[in-house]
Short mmCIF file of C-alpha atoms (C1' of nucleotides) in Angstrom, two decimals:
data_model
loop_
_atom_site.label_atom_id
_atom_site.label_comp_id
_atom_site.label_asym_id
_atom_site.label_seq_id
_atom_site.Cartn_x
_atom_site.Cartn_y
_atom_site.Cartn_z
CA MET A 312 11.50 133.49 -62.80
CA ALA A 313 12.24 134.78 -59.33
CA VAL A 314 10.95 133.03 -56.28
CA VAL A 315 7.48 134.17 -55.43
CA ARG A 316 6.16 134.29 -51.93
CA HIS A 317 2.47 133.73 -51.38
CA ILE A 318 0.52 135.29 -48.57
CA PHE A 319 -3.06 134.12 -48.07
CA VAL A 320 -5.24 136.56 -46.19
CA SER A 321 -8.52 135.40 -44.75
CA ALA A 322 -10.76 135.74 -41.74
CA SER A 323 -9.19 132.74 -40.06
CA GLY A 324 -5.66 133.29 -41.22
CA GLU A 325 -5.40 129.65 -42.23
CA VAL A 326 -3.89 128.30 -45.41
CA LEU A 327 -6.39 125.88 -46.91
CA PRO A 328 -5.02 122.48 -47.90
CA ARG A 329 -5.41 123.25 -51.57
CA TRP A 330 -3.55 126.47 -51.21
CA ARG A 331 -0.85 124.70 -49.28
CA GLU A 332 -0.65 122.08 -51.94
CA ALA A 333 -0.20 124.70 -54.64
CA PHE A 334 2.26 126.74 -52.62
CA PRO A 335 3.87 124.68 -49.87
CA LYS A 336 5.54 127.69 -48.31
CA ALA A 337 2.47 129.86 -48.33
CA VAL A 338 1.90 132.05 -45.31
CA GLY A 339 -1.47 132.77 -43.73
CA ARG A 340 -2.61 136.08 -42.38
CA ARG A 341 -5.83 137.30 -40.82
CA PHE A 342 -7.72 140.32 -42.04
CA GLY A 343 -6.23 143.31 -40.33
CA GLU A 344 -2.86 141.71 -39.75
CA ALA A 345 0.13 143.31 -41.34
CA VAL A 346 0.67 141.93 -44.78
CA SER A 347 3.68 143.97 -45.71
CA PRO A 348 6.29 141.70 -47.21
CA ASP A 349 9.82 142.24 -46.10
CA SER A 350 11.53 140.95 -49.18
CA GLY A 351 11.15 139.18 -52.44
CA PHE A 352 8.36 139.16 -54.93
CA VAL A 353 5.08 138.62 -53.21
CA VAL A 354 1.60 137.71 -54.32
CA VAL A 355 -1.21 138.45 -51.91
CA TRP A 356 -4.20 136.17 -52.07
CA TRP A 357 -7.32 137.61 -50.50
CA ARG A 358 -10.08 135.25 -49.53
CA LEU A 359 -13.44 136.92 -49.98
CA PRO A 360 -16.31 135.33 -48.06
CA ALA A 361 -19.70 135.15 -49.69
CA GLY A 362 -21.65 138.34 -49.50
CA LYS A 363 -18.78 140.40 -48.27
CA GLY A 364 -17.93 143.63 -49.98
CA VAL A 365 -14.60 144.52 -51.45
CA GLU A 366 -13.97 147.70 -49.52
CA SER A 367 -11.29 146.05 -47.44
CA ILE A 368 -9.41 145.10 -50.57
CA ALA A 369 -9.18 148.68 -51.68
CA ASP A 370 -7.93 149.50 -48.22
CA VAL A 371 -5.19 146.92 -48.17
CA ARG A 372 -4.31 147.93 -51.72
CA THR A 373 -3.20 151.30 -50.40
CA THR A 374 -0.96 149.70 -47.78
CA LEU A 375 0.93 147.56 -50.28
CA ALA A 376 3.59 148.51 -52.71
CA ALA A 377 2.32 148.90 -56.23
CA ASP A 378 4.25 145.89 -57.44
CA VAL A 379 2.55 143.52 -55.02
CA PRO A 380 -0.36 141.99 -56.92
CA ILE A 381 -3.56 140.96 -55.19
CA ILE A 382 -5.49 137.92 -56.29
CA VAL A 383 -8.95 137.48 -54.85
CA LEU A 384 -10.37 134.06 -54.12
CA SER A 385 -14.10 134.26 -53.69
CA ASP A 386 -16.29 131.80 -51.81
CA MET A 387 -19.07 132.64 -54.23
CA PRO A 388 -17.66 134.06 -57.44
CA GLY A 389 -19.74 136.46 -59.46
CA ASP A 390 -19.20 139.11 -62.09
CA ASP A 391 -20.42 142.00 -59.99
CA GLU A 392 -17.96 141.13 -57.32
CA ALA A 393 -15.19 140.45 -59.79
CA GLU A 394 -15.70 143.80 -61.40
CA ALA A 395 -15.49 145.54 -58.07
CA CYS A 396 -12.28 143.66 -57.34
CA PHE A 397 -10.61 144.70 -60.56
CA ALA A 398 -11.75 148.24 -59.92
CA ALA A 399 -9.78 147.91 -56.70
CA ALA A 400 -6.71 147.07 -58.79
CA VAL A 401 -6.89 143.36 -58.16
CA ARG A 402 -4.94 141.36 -60.72
CA GLY A 403 -6.74 138.06 -60.50
CA TYR A 404 -10.08 136.73 -59.37
CA GLY A 405 -10.91 133.11 -58.82
CA ASN A 406 -12.68 130.53 -56.75
CA THR A 407 -11.60 129.87 -53.17
CA HIS A 408 -11.71 126.17 -53.89
CA SER A 409 -9.84 126.13 -57.16
CA VAL A 410 -7.58 123.19 -57.70
CA PRO A 411 -3.91 123.73 -56.93
CA ALA A 412 -2.81 123.54 -60.54
CA LEU A 413 -5.16 126.34 -61.41
CA LEU A 414 -3.96 128.38 -58.48
CA LYS A 415 -0.42 128.00 -59.71
CA GLN A 416 -1.47 129.03 -63.16
CA ILE A 417 -3.19 132.11 -61.89
CA ALA A 418 -0.16 132.98 -59.82
CA ASP A 419 2.14 132.54 -62.77
CA VAL A 420 0.05 134.71 -65.04
CA VAL A 421 -0.31 137.44 -62.47
CA ALA A 422 3.33 137.31 -61.42
CA GLN A 423 4.26 137.98 -65.01
CA GLY A 424 2.04 140.97 -65.35
CA GLY A 425 -1.00 139.37 -66.87
CA LEU A 426 -4.58 139.49 -65.72
CA TRP A 427 -6.68 136.57 -64.65
CA ILE A 428 -10.18 137.63 -65.51
CA GLY A 429 -13.19 135.66 -66.54
CA GLU A 430 -14.29 135.85 -70.11
CA SER A 431 -17.80 136.79 -69.20
CA LEU A 432 -16.65 139.75 -67.17
CA MET A 433 -14.41 140.86 -69.96
CA GLN A 434 -17.31 140.72 -72.37
CA ARG A 435 -19.42 142.56 -69.90
CA LEU A 436 -16.89 145.32 -69.50
CA LEU A 437 -16.56 145.65 -73.23
CA ARG A 438 -20.28 145.95 -73.63
CA GLY A 439 -20.81 148.18 -70.69
CA VAL A 440 -23.79 146.16 -69.60
CA ALA A 441 -24.37 142.95 -67.76
CA GLN A 442 -25.45 140.54 -70.44
CA ILE A 443 -23.64 137.38 -69.62
CA PRO A 444 -23.86 135.29 -66.48
CA PRO A 445 -21.18 134.17 -64.07
CA PRO A 446 -18.20 132.82 -65.93
CA ALA A 447 -17.49 129.26 -66.69
CA PRO A 448 -14.07 128.76 -65.22
CA ILE A 449 -11.33 129.08 -67.72
CA ALA A 450 -9.15 126.09 -67.98
CA GLN A 451 -6.82 125.40 -70.82
CA PRO A 452 -6.75 121.98 -72.41
CA ALA A 453 -3.33 121.38 -71.06
CA VAL A 454 -4.77 121.80 -67.60
CA TRP A 455 -8.12 120.09 -67.45
CA ASP A 456 -6.92 117.15 -69.48
CA GLU A 457 -3.87 116.58 -67.35
CA LEU A 458 -5.71 116.94 -64.08
CA LEU A 459 -7.86 113.91 -64.66
CA THR A 460 -7.31 110.22 -64.66
CA GLU A 461 -7.99 108.32 -67.81
CA ARG A 462 -11.40 107.20 -66.62
CA GLU A 463 -12.36 110.62 -65.39
CA ARG A 464 -11.34 112.09 -68.70
CA GLU A 465 -13.49 109.60 -70.49
CA VAL A 466 -16.48 110.42 -68.35
CA ALA A 467 -15.88 114.13 -68.71
CA GLN A 468 -15.92 113.87 -72.45
CA VAL A 469 -19.11 111.87 -72.55
CA VAL A 470 -20.74 114.38 -70.20
CA ALA A 471 -19.56 117.18 -72.38
CA ALA A 472 -21.20 115.48 -75.33
CA GLY A 473 -24.52 115.80 -73.57
CA ALA A 474 -25.06 112.43 -71.97
CA SER A 475 -26.98 111.84 -68.76
CA ASN A 476 -25.49 109.79 -65.96
CA LYS A 477 -27.71 106.88 -66.92
CA GLU A 478 -26.55 107.02 -70.51
CA ILE A 479 -22.93 107.22 -69.48
CA ALA A 480 -23.36 104.22 -67.23
CA ARG A 481 -24.81 102.22 -70.06
CA GLU A 482 -22.15 103.31 -72.49
CA LEU A 483 -19.20 102.59 -70.21
CA GLY A 484 -20.62 99.48 -68.65
CA ILE A 485 -20.65 100.77 -65.08
CA THR A 486 -23.32 101.77 -62.62
CA GLU A 487 -24.85 105.17 -62.42
CA ARG A 488 -23.39 105.38 -58.96
CA THR A 489 -19.92 105.10 -60.38
CA VAL A 490 -20.68 107.68 -63.01
CA LYS A 491 -21.68 110.05 -60.27
CA ALA A 492 -18.49 109.33 -58.42
CA HIS A 493 -16.39 110.13 -61.46
CA VAL A 494 -18.42 113.21 -62.35
CA GLY A 495 -18.08 114.42 -58.81
CA ALA A 496 -14.35 113.90 -58.86
CA VAL A 497 -14.04 115.70 -62.19
CA LEU A 498 -16.10 118.65 -60.99
CA ASP A 499 -13.96 118.81 -57.89
CA LYS A 500 -10.66 118.62 -59.70
CA LEU A 501 -11.62 121.21 -62.26
CA GLY A 502 -13.30 123.48 -59.78
CA VAL A 503 -16.58 123.67 -61.64
CA ARG A 504 -19.94 123.30 -60.02
CA ASP A 505 -21.98 121.23 -62.43
CA ARG A 506 -21.94 119.29 -65.66
CA LEU A 507 -23.01 122.20 -67.75
CA GLN A 508 -19.97 124.22 -66.76
CA LEU A 509 -17.86 121.14 -67.17
CA ALA A 510 -19.06 120.87 -70.74
CA LEU A 511 -18.13 124.47 -71.34
CA VAL A 512 -14.63 123.79 -70.15
CA VAL A 513 -14.21 120.61 -72.13
CA ASN A 514 -15.88 121.76 -75.33
CA GLY A 515 -14.33 125.18 -75.31
CA HIS A 516 -11.01 123.65 -75.99
CA ARG A 517 -11.68 120.71 -78.22
CA ARG A 518 -11.49 120.52 -81.98
CA ASN A 519 -14.62 119.30 -83.71
CA MET B 929 4.52 123.75 -69.87
CA ALA B 930 3.79 122.21 -73.24
CA VAL B 931 5.62 123.32 -76.32
CA VAL B 932 3.95 126.34 -77.86
CA ARG B 933 4.09 127.11 -81.54
CA HIS B 934 4.01 130.71 -82.62
CA ILE B 935 2.53 131.89 -85.88
CA PHE B 936 3.08 135.51 -86.82
CA VAL B 937 0.58 136.86 -89.32
CA SER B 938 1.32 140.08 -91.13
CA ALA B 939 1.00 141.75 -94.51
CA SER B 940 4.44 140.59 -95.55
CA GLY B 941 4.44 137.22 -93.87
CA GLU B 942 7.86 137.84 -92.40
CA VAL B 943 9.00 137.13 -88.89
CA LEU B 944 10.69 140.24 -87.57
CA PRO B 945 14.10 139.78 -85.99
CA ARG B 946 12.78 140.55 -82.55
CA TRP B 947 10.04 138.02 -82.94
CA ARG B 948 12.54 135.48 -84.18
CA GLU B 949 14.76 136.21 -81.23
CA ALA B 950 11.90 135.62 -78.81
CA PHE B 951 10.64 132.54 -80.60
CA PRO B 952 13.32 131.00 -82.80
CA LYS B 953 10.93 128.55 -84.41
CA ALA B 954 8.23 131.10 -85.16
CA VAL B 955 6.43 130.75 -88.44
CA GLY B 956 5.34 133.64 -90.67
CA ARG B 957 2.08 133.86 -92.54
CA ARG B 958 0.55 136.50 -94.74
CA PHE B 959 -2.93 137.89 -94.20
CA GLY B 960 -5.33 135.60 -95.98
CA GLU B 961 -3.04 132.61 -95.80
CA ALA B 962 -4.30 129.60 -93.94
CA VAL B 963 -3.38 129.86 -90.30
CA SER B 964 -4.95 126.66 -89.14
CA PRO B 965 -2.47 124.81 -86.99
CA ASP B 966 -2.19 121.11 -87.53
CA SER B 967 -1.04 120.15 -84.09
CA GLY B 968 0.16 121.33 -80.74
CA PHE B 969 -0.72 124.37 -78.78
CA VAL B 970 -0.55 127.42 -80.94
CA VAL B 971 -0.47 131.15 -80.35
CA VAL B 972 -1.36 133.38 -83.25
CA TRP B 973 0.29 136.78 -83.33
CA TRP B 974 -1.46 139.29 -85.55
CA ARG B 975 0.47 142.32 -86.69
CA LEU B 976 -1.85 145.24 -86.99
CA PRO B 977 -0.58 148.04 -89.22
CA ALA B 978 -1.25 151.61 -88.16
CA GLY B 979 -4.66 152.84 -89.05
CA LYS B 980 -5.99 149.44 -89.95
CA GLY B 981 -9.23 148.22 -88.43
CA VAL B 982 -9.69 145.03 -86.55
CA GLU B 983 -12.40 143.50 -88.70
CA SER B 984 -10.01 140.96 -90.11
CA ILE B 985 -9.19 139.77 -86.64
CA ALA B 986 -12.78 138.95 -85.91
CA ASP B 987 -12.88 137.09 -89.19
CA VAL B 988 -9.85 134.97 -88.50
CA ARG B 989 -11.13 134.41 -84.99
CA THR B 990 -14.04 132.46 -86.43
CA THR B 991 -11.72 130.26 -88.47
CA LEU B 992 -9.62 129.22 -85.52
CA ALA B 993 -10.38 126.79 -82.80
CA ALA B 994 -11.45 128.41 -79.59
CA ASP B 995 -8.29 127.30 -77.85
CA VAL B 996 -6.01 129.17 -80.21
CA PRO B 997 -5.36 132.54 -78.62
CA ILE B 998 -4.71 135.61 -80.71
CA ILE B 999 -2.26 138.25 -79.62
CA VAL B 1000 -2.24 141.51 -81.53
CA LEU B 1001 0.92 143.47 -82.09
CA SER B 1002 0.15 146.98 -83.16
CA ASP B 1003 2.40 149.33 -85.09
CA MET B 1004 0.78 152.18 -83.29
CA PRO B 1005 -0.76 151.00 -80.04
CA GLY B 1006 -3.71 152.83 -78.60
CA ASP B 1007 -6.51 152.15 -76.19
CA ASP B 1008 -9.30 152.46 -78.74
CA GLU B 1009 -7.68 149.90 -80.94
CA ALA B 1010 -6.85 147.65 -78.02
CA GLU B 1011 -10.40 147.72 -76.87
CA ALA B 1012 -11.67 146.75 -80.30
CA CYS B 1013 -9.20 143.89 -80.31
CA PHE B 1014 -10.36 142.52 -76.99
CA ALA B 1015 -13.93 142.87 -78.19
CA ALA B 1016 -12.86 140.53 -80.98
CA ALA B 1017 -11.76 138.01 -78.37
CA VAL B 1018 -8.08 138.80 -78.60
CA ARG B 1019 -6.13 137.67 -75.56
CA GLY B 1020 -3.21 140.01 -75.69
CA TYR B 1021 -2.35 143.36 -77.19
CA GLY B 1022 1.10 144.83 -77.46
CA ASN B 1023 3.57 146.76 -79.53
CA THR B 1024 4.91 145.33 -82.77
CA HIS B 1025 8.40 146.26 -81.68
CA SER B 1026 8.29 144.94 -78.17
CA VAL B 1027 11.51 143.48 -76.85
CA PRO B 1028 11.82 139.72 -77.03
CA ALA B 1029 11.67 139.25 -73.29
CA LEU B 1030 8.35 141.03 -73.18
CA LEU B 1031 7.04 139.02 -76.09
CA LYS B 1032 7.90 135.86 -74.24
CA GLN B 1033 6.19 137.14 -71.15
CA ILE B 1034 3.04 137.99 -73.06
CA ALA B 1035 3.07 134.60 -74.70
CA ASP B 1036 3.50 132.85 -71.40
CA VAL B 1037 0.64 134.72 -69.77
CA VAL B 1038 -1.71 134.18 -72.67
CA ALA B 1039 -0.77 130.55 -73.11
CA GLN B 1040 -1.78 129.97 -69.53
CA GLY B 1041 -5.15 131.56 -69.91
CA GLY B 1042 -4.37 135.03 -68.70
CA LEU B 1043 -4.96 138.34 -70.40
CA TRP B 1044 -2.34 140.81 -71.45
CA ILE B 1045 -4.11 144.10 -71.28
CA GLY B 1046 -2.79 147.54 -70.58
CA GLU B 1047 -3.52 149.16 -67.27
CA SER B 1048 -5.02 152.26 -68.82
CA LEU B 1049 -7.46 150.25 -70.92
CA MET B 1050 -8.50 148.19 -67.93
CA GLN B 1051 -9.23 151.31 -65.96
CA ARG B 1052 -11.10 152.74 -68.86
CA LEU B 1053 -13.25 149.66 -69.15
CA LEU B 1054 -13.98 149.67 -65.47
CA ARG B 1055 -15.06 153.26 -65.69
CA GLY B 1056 -17.47 152.37 -68.42
CA VAL B 1057 -16.07 154.88 -70.86
CA ALA B 1058 -16.14 152.40 -73.68
CA GLN B 1059 -18.13 153.53 -76.63
CA ILE B 1060 -17.53 150.83 -79.14
CA PRO B 1061 -20.34 148.61 -80.36
CA PRO B 1062 -20.95 145.13 -79.06
CA PRO B 1063 -18.28 142.61 -79.92
CA ALA B 1064 -18.23 141.01 -83.30
CA PRO B 1065 -20.21 137.79 -83.20
CA ILE B 1066 -17.93 134.91 -82.61
CA ALA B 1067 -20.38 132.11 -83.06
CA GLN B 1068 -21.36 131.28 -86.58
CA PRO B 1069 -24.88 132.12 -87.61
CA ALA B 1070 -27.12 129.44 -86.28
CA VAL B 1071 -30.48 128.05 -87.16
CA TRP B 1072 -31.55 127.71 -83.59
CA ASP B 1073 -32.11 131.36 -82.88
CA GLU B 1074 -34.54 131.80 -85.73
CA LEU B 1075 -36.98 129.52 -83.95
CA LEU B 1076 -37.03 131.54 -80.76
CA THR B 1077 -38.54 134.75 -79.57
CA GLU B 1078 -36.22 137.49 -78.46
CA ARG B 1079 -36.66 136.66 -74.82
CA GLU B 1080 -36.26 132.96 -75.35
CA ARG B 1081 -33.10 133.61 -77.29
CA GLU B 1082 -31.77 135.68 -74.47
CA VAL B 1083 -32.50 132.98 -71.92
CA ALA B 1084 -31.03 130.31 -74.17
CA GLN B 1085 -27.78 132.18 -74.46
CA VAL B 1086 -27.51 132.71 -70.76
CA VAL B 1087 -28.21 129.03 -70.15
CA ALA B 1088 -25.62 128.09 -72.74
CA ALA B 1089 -23.10 130.20 -70.90
CA GLY B 1090 -23.54 128.05 -67.85
CA ALA B 1091 -26.03 129.88 -65.67
CA SER B 1092 -28.49 128.26 -63.30
CA ASN B 1093 -32.15 129.24 -63.35
CA LYS B 1094 -31.66 131.27 -60.21
CA GLU B 1095 -28.77 133.15 -61.73
CA ILE B 1096 -30.70 133.83 -64.90
CA ALA B 1097 -33.64 135.12 -62.89
CA ARG B 1098 -31.41 137.50 -61.04
CA GLU B 1099 -29.65 138.55 -64.17
CA LEU B 1100 -32.79 139.26 -66.18
CA GLY B 1101 -34.85 140.60 -63.33
CA ILE B 1102 -37.56 137.96 -63.49
CA THR B 1103 -38.61 135.07 -61.28
CA GLU B 1104 -37.14 131.64 -61.43
CA ARG B 1105 -40.56 130.46 -62.44
CA THR B 1106 -40.44 132.56 -65.55
CA VAL B 1107 -36.97 131.33 -66.34
CA LYS B 1108 -38.27 127.79 -66.20
CA ALA B 1109 -41.09 128.72 -68.50
CA HIS B 1110 -38.73 130.16 -71.08
CA VAL B 1111 -36.24 127.33 -70.77
CA GLY B 1112 -39.06 124.84 -71.22
CA ALA B 1113 -40.30 126.63 -74.28
CA VAL B 1114 -36.80 126.75 -75.72
CA LEU B 1115 -36.22 123.05 -75.10
CA ASP B 1116 -39.52 122.27 -76.82
CA LYS B 1117 -38.89 124.47 -79.82
CA LEU B 1118 -35.37 123.17 -80.33
CA GLY B 1119 -36.31 119.59 -79.58
CA VAL B 1120 -33.63 119.03 -76.96
CA ARG B 1121 -34.22 117.43 -73.64
CA ASP B 1122 -32.21 119.49 -71.17
CA ARG B 1123 -30.06 122.52 -70.74
CA LEU B 1124 -26.84 120.67 -71.35
CA GLN B 1125 -27.94 119.68 -74.82
CA LEU B 1126 -29.30 123.13 -75.34
CA ALA B 1127 -25.87 124.52 -74.59
CA LEU B 1128 -24.33 122.20 -77.14
CA VAL B 1129 -26.72 123.49 -79.76
CA VAL B 1130 -26.32 127.14 -78.90
CA ASN B 1131 -22.55 126.92 -78.56
CA GLY B 1132 -22.29 125.26 -81.91
CA HIS B 1133 -21.21 121.81 -80.89
CA ARG B 1134 -24.32 120.32 -82.29
CA ARG B 1135 -26.54 121.27 -85.15
CA ASN B 1136 -30.21 121.79 -84.78
"C1'" DT C 714 -64.16 142.93 -80.55
"C1'" DT C 715 -61.74 138.54 -80.78
"C1'" DC C 716 -57.82 135.78 -81.23
"C1'" DC C 717 -53.11 134.89 -81.04
"C1'" DT C 718 -48.53 135.54 -79.34
"C1'" DT C 719 -45.45 136.78 -75.89
"C1'" DC C 720 -44.05 137.62 -71.26
"C1'" DC C 721 -44.83 136.94 -66.63
"C1'" DT C 722 -46.24 134.18 -62.58
"C1'" DG C 723 -48.21 130.47 -58.98
"C1'" DT C 724 -48.84 125.67 -57.24
"C1'" DA C 725 -47.52 121.09 -57.40
"C1'" DC C 726 -44.99 117.20 -58.50
"C1'" DT C 727 -41.32 113.96 -60.25
"C1'" DT C 728 -36.83 112.99 -61.75
"C1'" DC C 729 -32.15 113.80 -62.07
"C1'" DG C 730 -27.89 115.62 -60.46
"C1'" DG C 731 -24.81 116.33 -56.91
"C1'" DT C 732 -23.05 115.34 -52.30
"C1'" DA C 733 -21.89 112.86 -48.09
"C1'" DC C 734 -21.47 108.89 -45.40
"C1'" DA C 735 -19.39 104.40 -46.24
"C1'" DG C 736 -17.18 100.16 -48.30
"C1'" DT C 737 -14.08 96.53 -51.43
"C1'" DA C 738 -10.37 95.38 -54.55
"C1'" DG C 739 -6.30 95.90 -57.35
"C1'" DC C 740 -1.98 98.07 -58.31
"C1'" DC C 741 2.28 100.28 -57.23
"C1'" DA C 742 5.89 102.70 -54.76
"C1'" DG C 743 8.42 103.17 -50.56
"C1'" DC D 1169 4.02 95.19 -45.42
"C1'" DT D 1170 1.78 99.86 -45.58
"C1'" DG D 1171 -0.18 103.71 -47.65
"C1'" DG D 1172 -1.95 106.08 -51.50
"C1'" DC D 1173 -4.37 106.09 -55.73
"C1'" DT D 1174 -7.82 104.48 -58.83
"C1'" DA D 1175 -12.06 102.18 -60.11
"C1'" DC D 1176 -16.07 100.35 -58.55
"C1'" DT D 1177 -20.29 100.28 -55.59
"C1'" DG D 1178 -24.32 100.99 -51.85
"C1'" DT D 1179 -27.41 103.97 -49.01
"C1'" DA D 1180 -29.32 108.27 -48.20
"C1'" DC D 1181 -30.52 112.89 -48.79
"C1'" DC D 1182 -31.45 117.49 -50.76
"C1'" DG D 1183 -31.80 120.90 -54.20
"C1'" DA D 1184 -32.15 122.04 -59.08
"C1'" DA D 1185 -34.24 121.06 -63.25
"C1'" DG D 1186 -38.06 119.93 -65.84
"C1'" DT D 1187 -43.06 119.30 -66.46
"C1'" DA D 1188 -48.05 119.92 -65.99
"C1'" DC D 1189 -51.98 122.15 -64.36
"C1'" DA D 1190 -53.40 126.97 -64.23
"C1'" DG D 1191 -53.78 132.19 -64.57
"C1'" DG D 1192 -53.29 137.52 -66.03
"C1'" DA D 1193 -51.64 141.40 -68.93
"C1'" DA D 1194 -50.12 143.68 -73.05
"C1'" DG D 1195 -49.73 144.27 -77.90
"C1'" DG D 1196 -50.91 143.50 -82.58
"C1'" DA D 1197 -53.52 141.67 -86.46
"C1'" DA D 1198 -57.82 140.30 -88.45
#
DNA sequence: TTCCTTCCTGTACTTCGGTACAGTAGCCAG
DNA sequence: CTGGCTACTGTACCGAAGTACAGGAAGGAA
């Protein structure tokens, strides 16, 4: 696999800590700044603020060589927006605050010619109508499991089985406060917003 | 990256030389033979003869764990067929006689959660040209939906996919208040206490 | 016509979940 | 020894979820 260079384009031009963690040599650019890579295989990451349209992505698409993939990181992911991004020849669409391991995964998939697209959007495209809500983030077992500490994993699994914080506390012999701390850490690490989506991630990849 | 096991399913059960070259330890299976993997992360490759439908893929999909991706290799690739495959939750679609390097690439992308989908099909989907019927049901027939009205069923499914009340309201074009009403009715009828447990029931992780 | 079911909606309230501020303590690597 | 990580915990707050009171409208069966 050739070395891949990562360019993060955003309003501020900064490289968020998570992005930097995933790609230590990532470069930041502001909207409007030249993004043309001078050499090597490049992946352009486009940060999309909430509520912003995707017209600018289509614009920058025309300024880049066809072999430079664009991955959009959205502050507020949604299927409508994702669909518009893919229509603008984007190769991947994710959450601005995704964990570094997931960012790397997305980059790897896209660098190899694959698409990173939420299941719900795929279903929606196949049906031609919007029937399914915003996607639960896709995380493979090898990822979500490995991202967590033993305790966090334990809590995640009990959550995914349907337990409330109070029930988890009782079951694990800790306070509800600690449960919340672990749940919060798990949500953060996996880049999901609430326990329901956490359960989707955990249960989607477990044998029964 | 964890070790990935490759199972090639075809009429003859053989592993073609190119497949063997890409994945030396690949295993062959005949259609109808048990494909259930006993351990490890598995990718199922399904050889699709020319002219054959994809019904069998949807069938085998229901027998496999959700985390076992299916990649279809077609003797005569085409967008119509590809689309039907993706509607059956296939993760990758390629040519039976692809070169080993490409096979490895596809496997890598899919194993990491990406999609391997042709550019022309993607564009076609985005243009809404698709004419095929809704995807084959993946979830097994459930008891829960028989207890609900059509609208309640719809809301339940959207909840089970991870949506918040606000998102559901937007999606279905009703108020959040109405969403709550339906969710409440669904919880009552199914005898579950909250949306998380509802999701477990709807998604098949718990009987009801 | 009446009754029932379904869908839609408002007001009001409580509880739970999630987040942000903070802390202690133990363990381990540098 | 220091710093980082993990597990545990408190206080405080806000928003989402869930529940209970209520209502109206439409459609269909008796």
